[in-house]
Coordinates of N, CA and C in Angstrom, one line a residue:
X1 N 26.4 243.9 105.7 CA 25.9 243.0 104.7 C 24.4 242.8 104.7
X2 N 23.7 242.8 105.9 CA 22.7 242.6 105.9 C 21.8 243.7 105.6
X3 N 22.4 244.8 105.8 CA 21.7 246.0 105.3 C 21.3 246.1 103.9
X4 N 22.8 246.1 103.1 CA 22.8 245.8 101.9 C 21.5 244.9 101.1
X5 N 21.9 243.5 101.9 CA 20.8 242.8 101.4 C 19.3 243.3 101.6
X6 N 18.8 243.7 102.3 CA 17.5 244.0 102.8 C 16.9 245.3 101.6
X7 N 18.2 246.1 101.4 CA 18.4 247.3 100.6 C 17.8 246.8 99.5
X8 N 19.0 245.6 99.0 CA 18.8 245.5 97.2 C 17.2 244.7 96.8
X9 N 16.9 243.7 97.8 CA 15.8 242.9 97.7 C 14.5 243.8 97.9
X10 N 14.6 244.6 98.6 CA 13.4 245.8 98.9 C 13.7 246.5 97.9
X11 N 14.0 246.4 97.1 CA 13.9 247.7 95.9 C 14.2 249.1 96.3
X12 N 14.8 249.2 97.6 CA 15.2 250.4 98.3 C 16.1 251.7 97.0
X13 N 16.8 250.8 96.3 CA 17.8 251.6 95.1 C 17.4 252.2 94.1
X14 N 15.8 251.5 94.1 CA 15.2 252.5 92.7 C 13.8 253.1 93.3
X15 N 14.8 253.9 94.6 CA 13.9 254.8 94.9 C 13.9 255.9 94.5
X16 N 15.3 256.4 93.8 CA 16.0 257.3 93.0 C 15.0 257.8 91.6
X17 N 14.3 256.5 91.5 CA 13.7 256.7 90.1 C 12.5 256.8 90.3
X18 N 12.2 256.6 91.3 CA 10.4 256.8 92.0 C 9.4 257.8 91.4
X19 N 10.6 258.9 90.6 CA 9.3 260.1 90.4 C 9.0 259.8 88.5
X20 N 9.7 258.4 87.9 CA 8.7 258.3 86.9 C 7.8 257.9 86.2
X21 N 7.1 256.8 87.5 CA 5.8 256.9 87.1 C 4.8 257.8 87.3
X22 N 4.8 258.3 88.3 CA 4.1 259.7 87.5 C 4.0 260.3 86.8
X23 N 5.3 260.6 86.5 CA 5.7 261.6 85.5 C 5.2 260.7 83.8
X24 N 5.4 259.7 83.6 CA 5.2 258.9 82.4 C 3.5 259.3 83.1
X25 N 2.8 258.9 83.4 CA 1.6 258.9 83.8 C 1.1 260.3 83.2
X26 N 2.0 260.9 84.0 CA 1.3 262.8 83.0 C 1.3 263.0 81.9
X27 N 2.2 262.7 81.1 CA 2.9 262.8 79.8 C 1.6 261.9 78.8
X28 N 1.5 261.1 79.3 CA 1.2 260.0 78.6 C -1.1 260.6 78.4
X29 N -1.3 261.0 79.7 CA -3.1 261.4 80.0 C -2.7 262.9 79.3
X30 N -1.9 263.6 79.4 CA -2.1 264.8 79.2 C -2.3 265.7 77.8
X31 N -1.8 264.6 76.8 CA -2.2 265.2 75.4 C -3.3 264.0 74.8
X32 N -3.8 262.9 75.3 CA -5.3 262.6 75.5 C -6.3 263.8 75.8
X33 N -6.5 263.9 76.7 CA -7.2 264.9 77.7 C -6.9 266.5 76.7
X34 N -6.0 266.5 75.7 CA -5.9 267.6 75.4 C -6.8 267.9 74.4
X35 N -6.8 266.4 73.1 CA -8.0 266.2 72.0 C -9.1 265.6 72.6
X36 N -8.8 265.4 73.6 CA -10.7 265.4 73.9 C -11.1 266.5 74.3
X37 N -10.7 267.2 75.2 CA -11.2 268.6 75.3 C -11.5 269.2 74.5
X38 N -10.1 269.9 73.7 CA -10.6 271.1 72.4 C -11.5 270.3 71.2
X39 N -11.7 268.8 71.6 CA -12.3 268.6 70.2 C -14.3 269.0 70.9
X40 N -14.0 268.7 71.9 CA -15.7 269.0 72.6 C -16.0 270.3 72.7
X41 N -14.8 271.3 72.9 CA -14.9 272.4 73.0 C -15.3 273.2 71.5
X42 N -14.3 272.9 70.8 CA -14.6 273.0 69.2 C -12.9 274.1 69.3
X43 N -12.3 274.1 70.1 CA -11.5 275.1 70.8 C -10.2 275.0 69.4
X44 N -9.9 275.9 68.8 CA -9.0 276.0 67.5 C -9.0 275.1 66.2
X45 N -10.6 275.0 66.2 CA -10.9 274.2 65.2 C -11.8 275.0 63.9
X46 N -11.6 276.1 64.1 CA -12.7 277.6 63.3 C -11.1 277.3 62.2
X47 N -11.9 277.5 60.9 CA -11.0 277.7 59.6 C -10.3 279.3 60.0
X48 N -10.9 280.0 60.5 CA -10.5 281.3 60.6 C -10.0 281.7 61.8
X49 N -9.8 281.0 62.6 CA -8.9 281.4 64.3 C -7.9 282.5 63.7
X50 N -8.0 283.5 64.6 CA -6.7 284.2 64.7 C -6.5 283.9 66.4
X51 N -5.4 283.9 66.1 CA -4.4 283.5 68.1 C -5.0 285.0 68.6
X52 N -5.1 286.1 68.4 CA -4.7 287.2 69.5 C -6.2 287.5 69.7
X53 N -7.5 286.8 69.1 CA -8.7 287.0 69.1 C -9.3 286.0 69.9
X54 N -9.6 286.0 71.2 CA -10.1 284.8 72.1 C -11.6 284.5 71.0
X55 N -12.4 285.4 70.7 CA -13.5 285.1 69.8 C -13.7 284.1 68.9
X56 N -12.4 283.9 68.2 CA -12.7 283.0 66.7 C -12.1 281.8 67.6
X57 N -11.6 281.1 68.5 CA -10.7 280.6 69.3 C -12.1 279.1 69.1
X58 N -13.4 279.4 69.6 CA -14.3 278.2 69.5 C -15.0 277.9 68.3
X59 N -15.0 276.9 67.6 CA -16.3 277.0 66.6 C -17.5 276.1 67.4
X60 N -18.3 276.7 67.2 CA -19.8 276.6 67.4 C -20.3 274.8 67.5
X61 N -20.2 274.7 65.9 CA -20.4 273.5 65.2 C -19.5 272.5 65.6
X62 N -18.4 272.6 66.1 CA -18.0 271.8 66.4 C -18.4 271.5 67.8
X63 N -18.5 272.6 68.8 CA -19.2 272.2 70.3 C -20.7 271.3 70.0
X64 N -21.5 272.1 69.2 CA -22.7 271.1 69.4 C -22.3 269.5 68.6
X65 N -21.4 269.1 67.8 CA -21.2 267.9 67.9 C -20.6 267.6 69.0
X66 N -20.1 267.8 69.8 CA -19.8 267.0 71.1 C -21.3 267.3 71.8
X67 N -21.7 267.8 72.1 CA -23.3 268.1 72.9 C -24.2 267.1 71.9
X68 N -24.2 266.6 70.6 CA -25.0 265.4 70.2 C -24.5 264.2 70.8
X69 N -23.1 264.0 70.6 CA -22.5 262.9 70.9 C -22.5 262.9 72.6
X70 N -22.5 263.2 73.5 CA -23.5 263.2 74.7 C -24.9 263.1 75.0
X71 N -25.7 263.7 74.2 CA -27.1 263.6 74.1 C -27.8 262.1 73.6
X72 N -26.8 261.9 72.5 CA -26.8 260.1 72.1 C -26.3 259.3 72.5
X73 N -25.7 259.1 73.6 CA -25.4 258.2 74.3 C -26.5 257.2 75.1
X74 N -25.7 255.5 74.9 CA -26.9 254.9 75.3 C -26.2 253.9 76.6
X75 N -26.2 254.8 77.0 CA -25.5 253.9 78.5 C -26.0 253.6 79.3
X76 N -25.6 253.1 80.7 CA -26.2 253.0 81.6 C -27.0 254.1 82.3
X77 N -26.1 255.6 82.4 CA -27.0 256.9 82.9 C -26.9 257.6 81.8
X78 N -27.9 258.7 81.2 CA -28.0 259.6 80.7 C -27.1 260.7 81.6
X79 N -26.4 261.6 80.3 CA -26.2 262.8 80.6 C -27.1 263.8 81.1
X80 N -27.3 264.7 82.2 CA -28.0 265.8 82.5 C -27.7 267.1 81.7
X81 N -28.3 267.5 81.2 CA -28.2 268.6 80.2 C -26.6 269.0 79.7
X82 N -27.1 268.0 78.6 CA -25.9 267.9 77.6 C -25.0 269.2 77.1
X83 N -26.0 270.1 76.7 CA -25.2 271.5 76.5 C -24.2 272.0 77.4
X84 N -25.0 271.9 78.4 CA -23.7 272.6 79.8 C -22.6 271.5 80.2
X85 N -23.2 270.3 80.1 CA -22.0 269.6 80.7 C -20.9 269.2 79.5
X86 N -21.1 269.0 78.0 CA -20.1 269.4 77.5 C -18.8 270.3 77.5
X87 N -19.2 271.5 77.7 CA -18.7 272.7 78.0 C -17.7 272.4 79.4
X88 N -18.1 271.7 80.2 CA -17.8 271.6 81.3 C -16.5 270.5 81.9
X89 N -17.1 269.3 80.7 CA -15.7 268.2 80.8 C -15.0 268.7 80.0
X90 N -15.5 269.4 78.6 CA -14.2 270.1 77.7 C -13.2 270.7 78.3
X91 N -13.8 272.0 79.3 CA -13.3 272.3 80.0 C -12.2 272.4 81.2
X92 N -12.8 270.6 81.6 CA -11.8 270.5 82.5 C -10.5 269.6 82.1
X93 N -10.9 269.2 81.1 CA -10.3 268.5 80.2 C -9.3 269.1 79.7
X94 N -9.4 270.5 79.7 CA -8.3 271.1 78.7 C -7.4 271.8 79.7
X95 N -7.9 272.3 81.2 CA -7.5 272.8 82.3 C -6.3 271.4 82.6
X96 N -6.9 270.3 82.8 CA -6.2 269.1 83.4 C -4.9 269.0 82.9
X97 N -5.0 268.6 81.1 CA -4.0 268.6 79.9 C -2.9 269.7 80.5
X98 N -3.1 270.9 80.5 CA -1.7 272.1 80.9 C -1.5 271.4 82.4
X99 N -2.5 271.3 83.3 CA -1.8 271.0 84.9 C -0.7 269.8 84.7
X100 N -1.4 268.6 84.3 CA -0.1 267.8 84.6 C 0.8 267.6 83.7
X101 N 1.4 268.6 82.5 CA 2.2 268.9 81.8 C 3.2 269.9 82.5
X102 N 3.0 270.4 83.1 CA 3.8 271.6 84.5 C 3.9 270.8 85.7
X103 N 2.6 269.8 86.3 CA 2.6 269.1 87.0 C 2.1 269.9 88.6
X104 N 0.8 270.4 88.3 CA 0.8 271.5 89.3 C -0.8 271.3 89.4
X105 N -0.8 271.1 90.9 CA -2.1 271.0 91.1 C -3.0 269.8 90.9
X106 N -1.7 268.4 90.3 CA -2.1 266.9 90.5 C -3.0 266.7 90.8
X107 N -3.1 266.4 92.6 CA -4.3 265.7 93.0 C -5.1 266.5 93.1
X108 N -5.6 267.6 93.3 CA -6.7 268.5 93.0 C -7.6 268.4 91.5
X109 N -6.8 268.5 90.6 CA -7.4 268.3 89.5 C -7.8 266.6 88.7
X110 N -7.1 265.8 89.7 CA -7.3 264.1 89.6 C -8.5 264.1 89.8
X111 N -9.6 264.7 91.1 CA -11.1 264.7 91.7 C -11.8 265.0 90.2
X112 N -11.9 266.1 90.2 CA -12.8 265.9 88.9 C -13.0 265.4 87.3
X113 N -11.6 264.9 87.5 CA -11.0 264.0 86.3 C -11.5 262.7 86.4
X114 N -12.0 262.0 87.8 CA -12.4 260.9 87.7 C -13.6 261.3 87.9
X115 N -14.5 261.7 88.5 CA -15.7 261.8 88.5 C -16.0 261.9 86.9
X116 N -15.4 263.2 86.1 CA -15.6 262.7 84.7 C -15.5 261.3 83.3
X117 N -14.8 260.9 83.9 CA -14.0 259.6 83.6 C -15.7 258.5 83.6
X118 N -16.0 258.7 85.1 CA -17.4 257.9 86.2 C -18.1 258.1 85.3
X119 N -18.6 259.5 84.9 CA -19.9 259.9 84.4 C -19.9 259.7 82.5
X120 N -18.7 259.8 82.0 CA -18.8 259.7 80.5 C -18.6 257.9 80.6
X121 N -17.9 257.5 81.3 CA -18.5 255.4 81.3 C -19.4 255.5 81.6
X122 N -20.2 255.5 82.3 CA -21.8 255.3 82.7 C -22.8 255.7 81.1
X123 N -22.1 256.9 80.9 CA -22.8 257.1 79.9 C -22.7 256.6 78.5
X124 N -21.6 255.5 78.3 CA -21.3 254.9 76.9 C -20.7 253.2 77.4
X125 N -21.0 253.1 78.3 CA -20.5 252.3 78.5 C -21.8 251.3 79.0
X126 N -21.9 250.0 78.5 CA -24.0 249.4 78.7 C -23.5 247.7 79.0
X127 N -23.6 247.0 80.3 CA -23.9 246.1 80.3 C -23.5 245.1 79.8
X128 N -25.1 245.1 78.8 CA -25.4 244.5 77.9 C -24.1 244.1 77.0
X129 N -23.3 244.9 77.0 CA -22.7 245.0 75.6 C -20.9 244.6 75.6
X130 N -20.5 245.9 76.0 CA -18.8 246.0 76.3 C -17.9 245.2 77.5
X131 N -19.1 244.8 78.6 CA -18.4 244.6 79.7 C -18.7 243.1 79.6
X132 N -20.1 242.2 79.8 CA -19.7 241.3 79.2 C -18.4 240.5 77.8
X133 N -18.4 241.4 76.8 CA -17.5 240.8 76.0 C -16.3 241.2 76.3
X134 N -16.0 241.8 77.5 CA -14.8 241.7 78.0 C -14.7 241.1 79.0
X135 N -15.5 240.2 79.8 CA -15.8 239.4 80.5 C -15.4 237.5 79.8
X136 N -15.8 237.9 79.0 CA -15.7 236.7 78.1 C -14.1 236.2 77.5
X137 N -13.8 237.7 77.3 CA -12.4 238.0 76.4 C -11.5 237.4 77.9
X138 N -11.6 237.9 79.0 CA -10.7 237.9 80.1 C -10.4 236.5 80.6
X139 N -12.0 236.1 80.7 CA -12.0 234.6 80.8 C -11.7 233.1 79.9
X140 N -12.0 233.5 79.0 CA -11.7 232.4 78.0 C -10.6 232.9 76.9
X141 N -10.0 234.1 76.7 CA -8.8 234.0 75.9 C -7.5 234.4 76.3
X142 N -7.7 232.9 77.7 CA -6.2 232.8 78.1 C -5.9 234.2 78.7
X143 N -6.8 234.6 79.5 CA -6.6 235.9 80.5 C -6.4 237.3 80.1
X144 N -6.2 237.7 78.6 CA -6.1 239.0 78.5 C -7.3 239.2 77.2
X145 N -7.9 240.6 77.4 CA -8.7 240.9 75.9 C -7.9 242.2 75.3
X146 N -8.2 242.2 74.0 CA -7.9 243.2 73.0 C -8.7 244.3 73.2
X147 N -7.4 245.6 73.6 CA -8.0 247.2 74.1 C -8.5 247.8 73.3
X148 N -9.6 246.8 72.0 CA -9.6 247.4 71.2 C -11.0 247.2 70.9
X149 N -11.2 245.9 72.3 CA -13.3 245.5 71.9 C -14.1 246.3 72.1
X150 N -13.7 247.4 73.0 CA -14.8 248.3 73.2 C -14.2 249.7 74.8
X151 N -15.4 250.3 75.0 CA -15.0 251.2 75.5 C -14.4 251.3 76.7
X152 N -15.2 250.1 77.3 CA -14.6 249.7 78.9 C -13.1 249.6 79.3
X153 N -12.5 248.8 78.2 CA -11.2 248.9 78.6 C -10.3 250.2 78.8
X154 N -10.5 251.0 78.0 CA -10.0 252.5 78.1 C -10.6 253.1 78.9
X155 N -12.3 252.9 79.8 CA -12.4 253.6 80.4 C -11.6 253.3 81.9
X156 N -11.8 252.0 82.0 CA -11.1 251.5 83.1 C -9.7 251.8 83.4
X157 N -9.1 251.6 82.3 CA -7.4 252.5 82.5 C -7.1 253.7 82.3
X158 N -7.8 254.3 81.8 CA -8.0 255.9 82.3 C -8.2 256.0 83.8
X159 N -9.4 255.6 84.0 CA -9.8 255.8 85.6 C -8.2 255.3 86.3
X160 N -7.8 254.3 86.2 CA -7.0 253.9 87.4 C -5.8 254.7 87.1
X161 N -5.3 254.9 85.6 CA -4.0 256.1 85.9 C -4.6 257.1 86.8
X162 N -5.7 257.8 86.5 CA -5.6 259.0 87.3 C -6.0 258.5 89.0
X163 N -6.6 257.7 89.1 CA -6.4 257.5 90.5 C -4.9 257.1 90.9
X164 N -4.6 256.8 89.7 CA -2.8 256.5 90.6 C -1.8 258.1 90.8
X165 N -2.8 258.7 89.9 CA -2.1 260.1 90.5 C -2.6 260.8 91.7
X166 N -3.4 260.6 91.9 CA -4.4 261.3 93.2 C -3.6 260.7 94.2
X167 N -2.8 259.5 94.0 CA -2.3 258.7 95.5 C -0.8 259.1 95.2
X168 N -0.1 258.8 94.0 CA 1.4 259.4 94.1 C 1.6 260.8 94.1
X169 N 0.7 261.8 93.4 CA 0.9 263.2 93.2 C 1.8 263.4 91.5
X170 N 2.2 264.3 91.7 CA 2.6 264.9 90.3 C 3.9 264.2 90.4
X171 N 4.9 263.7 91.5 CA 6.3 263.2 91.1 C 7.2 264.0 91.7
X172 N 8.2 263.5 92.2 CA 9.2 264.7 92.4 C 10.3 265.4 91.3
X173 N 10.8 266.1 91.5 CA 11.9 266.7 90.8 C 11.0 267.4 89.3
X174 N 10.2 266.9 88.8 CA 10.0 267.3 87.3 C 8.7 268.1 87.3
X175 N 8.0 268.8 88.2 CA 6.3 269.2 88.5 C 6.3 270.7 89.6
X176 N 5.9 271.4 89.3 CA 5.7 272.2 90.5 C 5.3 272.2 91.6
X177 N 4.3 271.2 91.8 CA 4.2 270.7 92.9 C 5.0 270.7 94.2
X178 N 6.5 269.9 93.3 CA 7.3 269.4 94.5 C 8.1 270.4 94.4
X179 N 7.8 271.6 93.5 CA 9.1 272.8 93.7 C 8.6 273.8 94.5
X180 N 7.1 273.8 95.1 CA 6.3 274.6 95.5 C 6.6 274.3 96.9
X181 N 6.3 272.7 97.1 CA 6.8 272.3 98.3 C 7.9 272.5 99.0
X182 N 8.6 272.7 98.7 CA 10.6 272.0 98.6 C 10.8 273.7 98.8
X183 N 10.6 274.8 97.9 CA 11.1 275.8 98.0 C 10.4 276.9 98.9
X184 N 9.4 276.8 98.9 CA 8.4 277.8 99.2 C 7.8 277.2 101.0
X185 N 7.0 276.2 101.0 CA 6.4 275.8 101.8 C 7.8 275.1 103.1
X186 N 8.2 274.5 102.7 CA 9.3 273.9 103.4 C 9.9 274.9 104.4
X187 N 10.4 276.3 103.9 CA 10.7 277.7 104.3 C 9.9 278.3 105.8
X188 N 8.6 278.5 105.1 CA 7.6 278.8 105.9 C 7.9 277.7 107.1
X189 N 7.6 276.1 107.0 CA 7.3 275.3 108.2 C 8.2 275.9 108.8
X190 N 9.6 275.6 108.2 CA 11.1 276.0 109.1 C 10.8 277.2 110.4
X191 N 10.2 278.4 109.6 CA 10.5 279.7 110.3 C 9.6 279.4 111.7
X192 N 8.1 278.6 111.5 CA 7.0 278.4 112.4 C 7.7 277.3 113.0
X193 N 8.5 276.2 113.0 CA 8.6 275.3 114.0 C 10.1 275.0 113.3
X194 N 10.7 275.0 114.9 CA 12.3 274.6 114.4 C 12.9 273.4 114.2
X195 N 11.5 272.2 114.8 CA 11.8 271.1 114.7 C 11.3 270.7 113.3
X196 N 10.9 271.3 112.3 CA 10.2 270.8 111.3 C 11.2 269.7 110.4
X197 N 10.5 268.5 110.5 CA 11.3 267.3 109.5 C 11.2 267.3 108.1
X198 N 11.8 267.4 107.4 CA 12.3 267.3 106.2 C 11.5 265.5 105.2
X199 N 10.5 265.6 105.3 CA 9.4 264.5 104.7 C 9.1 265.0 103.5
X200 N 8.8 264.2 102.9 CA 8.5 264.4 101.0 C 7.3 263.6 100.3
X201 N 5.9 264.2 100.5 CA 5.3 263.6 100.4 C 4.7 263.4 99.0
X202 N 5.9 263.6 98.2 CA 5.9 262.8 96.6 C 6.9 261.6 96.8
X203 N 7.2 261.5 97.9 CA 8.0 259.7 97.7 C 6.9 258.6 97.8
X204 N 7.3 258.1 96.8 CA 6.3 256.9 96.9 C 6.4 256.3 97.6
X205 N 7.7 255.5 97.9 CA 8.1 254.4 99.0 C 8.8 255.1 100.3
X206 N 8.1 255.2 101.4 CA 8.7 256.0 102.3 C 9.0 254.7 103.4
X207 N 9.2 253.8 102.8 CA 9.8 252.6 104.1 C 11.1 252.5 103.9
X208 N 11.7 253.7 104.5 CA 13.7 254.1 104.6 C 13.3 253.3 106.1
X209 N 14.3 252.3 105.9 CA 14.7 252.2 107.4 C 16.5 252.7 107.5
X210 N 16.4 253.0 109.4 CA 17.9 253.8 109.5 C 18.4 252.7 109.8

């Protein structure tokens, strides 16, 4: 009985479901991250794309509008050469979108997801402006503001989903990750050490007591 109780009060039972906040986590950043990318990229936005032609695949005009809209930014830091680093968050932007849609390569691709995240707030994000009036919003209307005053709010919850993936991982059962793990690597420890324990380090809650 006392087990039981310790069980149900600890949330021990919906450990079962553990792997969907990640998994909602990915689903949810990963077709964001998809129109921000190809829209910086300009990536299938040519009136004339043909699929089997990587060539017509970018339009031009639409990359250097993302390279103005970096260039004009009035934030705290200036962008460093706007041309290349467009190209570069599009980029990883649009790499990140397929990773955690498969779910592969999570926390590796979380690192420069927030660094980008860091550097495009810094860059639109002023002081002066968004963070005070969400300062104001938090404190005087009754504790919550509308995700809709400005940029900080979405930058700030962006940043912290993907830091929450950098610490859970992609999830179990639904990501390659954990099938990479589970099938492949698990194998390997086996053959090199006979004592190898059976640990899953896409469990969120690993406080099983026996």
């Amino acid at each position: 009985m006392t087990k039981f109780l310790h069980g149900f009060f600890s949330f021990g039972w919906l450990r079962g479901l553990d792997f969907l906040p990640p998994l909602l986590f990915r689903f949810f950043l990963a077709p964001i991250l998809w129109v921000e990318g190809s829209s910086r990229l300009g990536l299938f936005k040519n009136a004339d794309t043909i699929w089997w032609n990587p060539m017509t695949w970018f339009d031009s005009a639409t990359y250097q509008q993302g390279v103005d809209v970096l260039s004009n930014a009035q934030g705290l830091m200036p962008i460093p050469f706007p041309s290349i680093m467009n190209g570069v968050i599009g980029g990883v932007e649009v790499i990140a979108a397929f990773l955690l849609i498969i779910g592969l390569a999570v926390r590796w691709i979380s690192i420069p997801l927030l660094a980008i995240i860091v550097i495009i707030g810094l860059a639109t994000v002023s002081f002066g402006g968004d963070i005070v009036n969400t300062g104001k919003d938090l404190f005087m209307s009754h504790g919550y503001s509308t995700p809709t005053n400005g940029a900080f709010e979405t930058t700030l919850t962006l940043f912290l989903m993907v830091l929450a993936l950098f610490f859970m991982g992609a999830g179990r059962f639904f990501s390659l990750d954990w099938f990479i793990h589970f099938h492949f690597m698990r194998k390997l420890k086996k053959q090199e050490n006979s004592n190898y324990q059976n640990d899953d380090p896409f469990d969120i809650d690993s406080t099983e007591t026996s």
